[in-house]
Short mmCIF file of C-alpha atoms and ligand atoms in Angstrom, two decimals:
data_model
loop_
_atom_site.label_atom_id
_atom_site.label_comp_id
_atom_site.label_asym_id
_atom_site.label_seq_id
_atom_site.Cartn_x
_atom_site.Cartn_y
_atom_site.Cartn_z
CA MET A 1 0.00 0.00 0.00
CA THR A 2 1.22 3.51 -0.77
CA SER A 3 1.26 6.05 2.05
CA PRO A 4 -1.26 8.88 1.51
CA LYS A 5 1.21 11.27 3.14
CA PRO A 6 4.58 12.37 1.74
CA VAL A 7 7.37 10.21 3.11
CA SER A 8 10.80 11.45 4.15
CA LEU A 9 14.06 9.97 5.37
CA VAL A 10 16.49 11.84 7.61
CA THR A 11 19.96 10.49 8.45
CA GLY A 12 21.57 11.63 11.68
CA GLY A 13 18.01 12.09 12.91
CA ALA A 14 18.76 11.43 16.59
CA SER A 15 20.67 14.60 17.45
CA GLY A 16 21.35 18.24 16.63
CA ILE A 17 20.44 19.42 13.12
CA GLY A 18 19.07 16.00 12.13
CA ALA A 19 16.72 15.78 15.12
CA ALA A 20 15.48 19.33 14.44
CA THR A 21 14.89 18.34 10.80
CA VAL A 22 12.87 15.31 11.90
CA LEU A 23 10.63 17.54 14.03
CA ALA A 24 10.28 20.17 11.27
CA LEU A 25 9.21 17.51 8.75
CA VAL A 26 6.73 15.88 11.15
CA GLU A 27 5.23 19.33 11.69
CA LYS A 28 4.91 19.79 7.92
CA GLY A 29 2.89 16.57 7.63
CA TYR A 30 5.53 14.11 6.42
CA VAL A 31 5.89 10.55 7.56
CA VAL A 32 9.51 10.60 8.77
CA TYR A 33 12.06 7.79 8.96
CA ALA A 34 14.82 8.93 11.32
CA LEU A 35 17.99 6.93 10.70
CA ASP A 36 20.87 7.08 13.15
CA ARG A 37 23.57 4.79 14.52
CA ASP A 38 22.69 5.92 18.06
CA ALA A 39 19.62 3.89 19.06
CA ALA A 40 19.49 5.36 22.58
CA MET A 41 19.33 8.92 21.21
CA LEU A 42 16.66 7.92 18.68
CA ASP A 43 14.54 6.81 21.65
CA VAL A 44 14.70 10.33 23.05
CA LEU A 45 12.78 11.73 20.03
CA PRO A 46 9.17 12.49 20.97
CA ASP A 47 6.53 9.84 20.35
CA CYS A 48 4.56 10.46 17.19
CA PRO A 49 2.66 8.02 14.95
CA ASP A 50 4.35 9.42 11.81
CA LEU A 51 7.88 9.02 13.17
CA HIS A 52 9.81 5.79 12.63
CA ARG A 53 13.22 5.18 14.24
CA VAL A 54 15.79 3.09 12.42
CA ALA A 55 19.11 2.27 14.08
CA VAL A 56 21.64 2.04 11.25
CA ASP A 57 25.21 3.04 10.49
CA VAL A 58 24.99 5.00 7.23
CA ALA A 59 28.58 4.06 6.42
CA ASP A 60 27.49 0.40 6.26
CA GLU A 61 26.33 0.07 2.65
CA ALA A 62 24.39 -3.18 3.13
CA ALA A 63 22.61 -1.92 6.25
CA LEU A 64 21.72 1.38 4.57
CA ARG A 65 20.36 -0.48 1.53
CA GLU A 66 18.25 -2.68 3.79
CA ALA A 67 16.82 0.36 5.61
CA VAL A 68 15.83 2.02 2.30
CA SER A 69 14.33 -1.18 1.00
CA LYS A 70 12.26 -1.72 4.18
CA LEU A 71 10.98 1.86 3.93
CA LYS A 72 9.99 1.23 0.30
CA ALA A 73 8.20 -2.02 1.19
CA ARG A 74 6.31 -0.36 4.03
CA GLU A 75 5.41 3.02 2.51
CA GLY A 76 5.55 2.42 -1.25
CA ARG A 77 6.95 5.90 -1.82
CA LEU A 78 9.71 8.34 -0.84
CA ASP A 79 9.46 12.08 -1.48
CA ALA A 80 12.18 13.77 0.55
CA VAL A 81 15.65 12.84 1.83
CA ALA A 82 17.79 14.84 4.24
CA ALA A 83 21.33 13.47 4.52
CA VAL A 84 22.43 15.07 7.77
CA ALA A 85 24.56 12.42 9.52
CA GLY A 86 28.15 13.51 9.88
CA ILE A 87 31.19 13.32 12.13
CA GLY A 88 33.79 15.92 12.99
CA LEU A 89 37.56 15.64 12.93
CA THR A 90 39.91 18.44 13.94
CA ALA A 91 43.50 17.47 13.21
CA SER A 92 46.40 19.15 11.47
CA LEU A 93 47.66 17.59 8.26
CA GLU A 94 50.54 16.03 10.21
CA GLU A 95 48.19 14.55 12.83
CA THR A 96 45.56 13.22 10.41
CA ARG A 97 45.77 9.43 10.39
CA PRO A 98 44.72 7.57 7.23
CA ASP A 99 42.08 5.56 9.14
CA ASP A 100 40.48 8.75 10.50
CA TRP A 101 40.61 10.33 7.03
CA ASP A 102 38.84 7.29 5.56
CA GLN A 103 36.15 7.23 8.26
CA VAL A 104 35.34 10.93 7.72
CA GLN A 105 35.03 10.35 3.97
CA ARG A 106 32.90 7.21 4.51
CA VAL A 107 30.36 8.93 6.77
CA ASN A 108 30.42 12.52 5.48
CA LEU A 109 30.74 11.90 1.72
CA ARG A 110 30.51 8.28 0.56
CA ALA A 111 27.29 7.63 2.52
CA ILE A 112 25.68 10.59 0.76
CA TYR A 113 26.65 9.30 -2.67
CA LEU A 114 25.24 5.88 -1.70
CA LEU A 115 22.03 7.32 -0.27
CA GLY A 116 21.57 9.47 -3.40
CA GLN A 117 22.07 6.45 -5.64
CA MET A 118 19.74 4.24 -3.55
CA THR A 119 16.92 6.75 -3.18
CA ALA A 120 16.96 8.52 -6.58
CA PRO A 121 14.66 5.95 -8.26
CA LEU A 122 12.09 6.37 -5.46
CA LEU A 123 12.40 10.16 -5.56
CA GLU A 124 11.94 10.07 -9.34
CA ALA A 125 8.82 7.93 -8.96
CA SER A 126 7.47 10.52 -6.51
CA GLY A 127 7.31 13.11 -9.31
CA ARG A 128 8.53 15.86 -6.97
CA GLY A 129 11.39 14.25 -5.14
CA SER A 130 13.92 16.33 -3.31
CA PHE A 131 17.25 15.47 -1.68
CA VAL A 132 19.18 17.79 0.65
CA ALA A 133 22.67 17.02 1.91
CA VAL A 134 24.21 18.86 4.82
CA ALA A 135 27.65 20.17 3.88
CA SER A 136 29.31 23.00 5.85
CA GLU A 137 30.64 26.50 5.39
CA LEU A 138 33.97 24.70 5.90
CA GLY A 139 33.43 23.01 2.55
CA THR A 140 33.47 26.44 0.90
CA VAL A 141 36.51 27.99 2.63
CA GLY A 142 39.71 26.52 4.03
CA HIS A 143 40.23 26.24 7.77
CA VAL A 144 43.33 25.12 9.67
CA GLY A 145 42.95 21.61 11.12
CA LEU A 146 40.09 20.52 8.88
CA ALA A 147 41.74 18.74 5.95
CA ALA A 148 39.60 15.59 6.10
CA TYR A 149 36.38 17.32 7.17
CA GLY A 150 36.75 20.24 4.74
CA ALA A 151 37.60 17.95 1.82
CA ALA A 152 34.54 15.77 2.52
CA LYS A 153 32.21 18.77 2.82
CA ALA A 154 33.58 20.35 -0.38
CA GLY A 155 32.97 16.97 -1.99
CA VAL A 156 29.34 17.01 -0.84
CA ILE A 157 28.81 20.40 -2.51
CA ASN A 158 30.05 19.19 -5.89
CA LEU A 159 28.40 15.77 -5.58
CA VAL A 160 25.08 17.53 -5.14
CA ARG A 161 25.71 19.65 -8.27
CA VAL A 162 26.36 16.57 -10.38
CA MET A 163 23.35 14.68 -9.02
CA ALA A 164 21.20 17.77 -9.66
CA LEU A 165 22.31 17.94 -13.30
CA GLU A 166 21.77 14.23 -13.89
CA TYR A 167 18.23 14.40 -12.47
CA ALA A 168 17.23 17.92 -13.58
CA ARG A 169 14.78 16.58 -16.17
CA ARG A 170 13.69 13.62 -14.10
CA GLY A 171 11.78 15.49 -11.41
CA VAL A 172 14.33 15.19 -8.61
CA ARG A 173 16.08 18.19 -7.05
CA PHE A 174 19.39 17.86 -5.20
CA ASN A 175 20.70 20.67 -3.00
CA ALA A 176 23.16 21.23 -0.18
CA VAL A 177 22.89 23.31 2.97
CA ALA A 178 26.15 24.73 4.31
CA PRO A 179 25.68 25.69 7.96
CA GLY A 180 28.09 27.77 9.98
CA GLY A 181 28.47 27.21 13.72
CA VAL A 182 25.40 25.51 15.19
CA HIS A 183 24.84 24.80 18.89
CA THR A 184 24.62 21.00 18.80
CA PRO A 185 26.18 18.12 20.72
CA MET A 186 28.83 17.89 17.95
CA MET A 187 29.78 21.53 18.52
CA GLU A 188 29.90 20.97 22.30
CA ARG A 189 32.14 17.91 21.91
CA GLU A 190 34.56 19.56 19.46
CA GLN A 191 34.92 22.74 21.53
CA LYS A 192 35.48 20.74 24.72
CA ARG A 193 38.15 18.66 23.01
CA LEU A 194 39.92 21.86 21.97
CA GLY A 195 39.66 23.26 25.51
CA LEU A 196 37.23 25.97 24.38
CA THR A 197 33.65 26.86 25.24
CA VAL A 198 30.67 26.87 22.90
CA ASP A 199 30.54 30.66 23.26
CA ASP A 200 34.12 30.87 21.96
CA ALA A 201 32.85 29.44 18.67
CA ALA A 202 30.59 32.46 18.20
CA HIS A 203 33.40 35.04 18.21
CA ASN A 204 34.17 34.86 14.48
CA ILE A 205 30.52 34.87 13.41
CA PRO A 206 29.37 38.31 12.19
CA MET A 207 25.94 37.81 13.80
CA GLY A 208 27.77 37.19 17.09
CA ARG A 209 26.04 33.94 17.95
CA LEU A 210 25.71 30.31 16.93
CA ALA A 211 22.63 29.04 15.08
CA GLN A 212 20.09 26.89 16.86
CA PRO A 213 19.51 23.54 15.10
CA ALA A 214 15.96 24.59 14.16
CA GLU A 215 17.38 27.52 12.14
CA ILE A 216 19.18 25.05 9.87
CA ALA A 217 16.30 22.55 9.85
CA SER A 218 13.96 25.22 8.49
CA VAL A 219 16.29 25.81 5.51
CA ILE A 220 16.47 22.07 4.88
CA ALA A 221 12.68 21.73 5.10
CA PHE A 222 12.23 24.66 2.71
CA LEU A 223 14.58 23.13 0.13
CA LEU A 224 12.80 19.78 0.45
CA GLY A 225 9.39 21.34 -0.12
CA LYS A 226 7.51 22.53 -3.18
CA ASP A 227 8.20 26.22 -2.47
CA ALA A 228 11.77 25.53 -3.60
CA SER A 229 10.57 23.92 -6.86
CA PHE A 230 13.11 25.78 -9.09
CA VAL A 231 16.10 25.35 -6.77
CA THR A 232 18.47 22.56 -7.72
CA GLY A 233 22.24 22.10 -7.62
CA ALA A 234 22.48 24.94 -5.11
CA THR A 235 24.35 25.27 -1.85
CA TRP A 236 22.44 27.39 0.63
CA VAL A 237 24.79 28.92 3.15
CA ALA A 238 23.33 29.56 6.62
CA ASP A 239 26.32 30.81 8.58
CA GLY A 240 25.42 34.11 10.26
CA GLY A 241 27.59 35.92 7.69
CA TYR A 242 30.84 33.96 8.28
CA THR A 243 31.67 33.46 4.59
CA ALA A 244 30.36 36.89 3.53
CA GLY A 245 33.57 38.65 4.57
N1 LIG B 301 27.20 21.82 14.47
C1 LIG B 301 27.78 22.60 13.57
O1 LIG B 301 28.30 23.67 13.88
C2 LIG B 301 27.80 22.18 12.11
C3 LIG B 301 28.23 23.12 11.17
C4 LIG B 301 28.26 22.77 9.83
C5 LIG B 301 27.87 21.50 9.44
N2 LIG B 301 27.47 20.61 10.37
C6 LIG B 301 27.05 19.29 9.89
O2 LIG B 301 25.72 19.07 10.27
C7 LIG B 301 25.51 17.66 10.40
C8 LIG B 301 24.86 17.40 11.75
O3 LIG B 301 25.77 17.81 12.75
P1 LIG B 301 25.32 18.12 14.25
O4 LIG B 301 26.11 19.28 14.68
O5 LIG B 301 23.85 18.11 14.35
O6 LIG B 301 25.98 16.84 14.96
P2 LIG B 301 25.44 15.84 16.08
O7 LIG B 301 26.65 15.05 16.47
O8 LIG B 301 24.67 16.54 17.12
O9 LIG B 301 24.46 14.90 15.25
C9 LIG B 301 24.96 14.04 14.26
C10 LIG B 301 24.14 12.78 14.26
O10 LIG B 301 24.64 11.94 13.20
C11 LIG B 301 24.72 10.62 13.72
N3 LIG B 301 25.74 9.87 13.00
C12 LIG B 301 27.06 10.11 12.95
N4 LIG B 301 27.66 9.15 12.23
C13 LIG B 301 26.69 8.29 11.82
C14 LIG B 301 26.70 7.10 11.06
N5 LIG B 301 27.82 6.57 10.58
N6 LIG B 301 25.51 6.49 10.81
C15 LIG B 301 24.37 7.00 11.31
N7 LIG B 301 24.30 8.12 12.05
C16 LIG B 301 25.46 8.75 12.31
C17 LIG B 301 25.11 10.79 15.19
O11 LIG B 301 24.79 9.63 15.95
C18 LIG B 301 24.27 12.00 15.57
O12 LIG B 301 22.99 11.62 16.03
C19 LIG B 301 26.86 17.00 10.19
O13 LIG B 301 26.95 16.54 8.86
C20 LIG B 301 27.83 18.12 10.46
O14 LIG B 301 29.06 17.93 9.78
C21 LIG B 301 27.41 20.91 11.70
#
């Protein structure tokens, strides 16, 4: 049976920007599949009949394929995908170990290519499918200590452009959102590791503050929806002015 409601999939849906995206899409009337490797955090999401929790590591190709195929079997359709899952790595070029480099590329870039490839046929069948990948402002400018992370996020931006061109006449839009500093558990962890506070991260932001996750989720939800019907291959920066200077 095909779901009467639009169906969406959000990776990294248990925390931060992903969790805020899950809530924004539920509010907009989507059935939402929240995928995350952290089952305990998925349980913290509020109860809602249209919210389904799927514990999966997006870097595990077979497990990701199984999750998409179960969604297809259950709902019969997929209209919107938000690829939000990501991991941080702050390390100088000298300190970056090949295994850490590979893991950042697997989660932050390769999983998005795989998810795009796996879901594009369903999004095409939807007739108004939309895919949004979360990149970063740090994929548009260089930053000391972010070789692996910055390379992966820059890769996401160009991957989305290519996917957008290949599907431009097939009814599927692909876009990226490039957030600046956002107050999430990832931000808290990275700042603590560097011996800094979350407030320290706001100093270089022209608006003088970090974003709240909901301020990025609303951009993602807009790009996923029909109001963004002529936007494809774009990277929407939401960084409080960081890359404007
Ligand atoms: N917080 C920021 O300042 C900021 C800025 C720019 C971009 N981003 C990007 O936004 C995205 C979300 O970041 P956040 O700050 O909300 O982080 P977060 O750590 O709060 O949330 C990330 C979620 O992704 C999940 N995840 C990580 N690896 C996974 C995997 N292999 N499989 C499944 N789930 C996995 C985590 O369990 C977590 O629930 C990331 O791609 C991040 O790079 C964040």
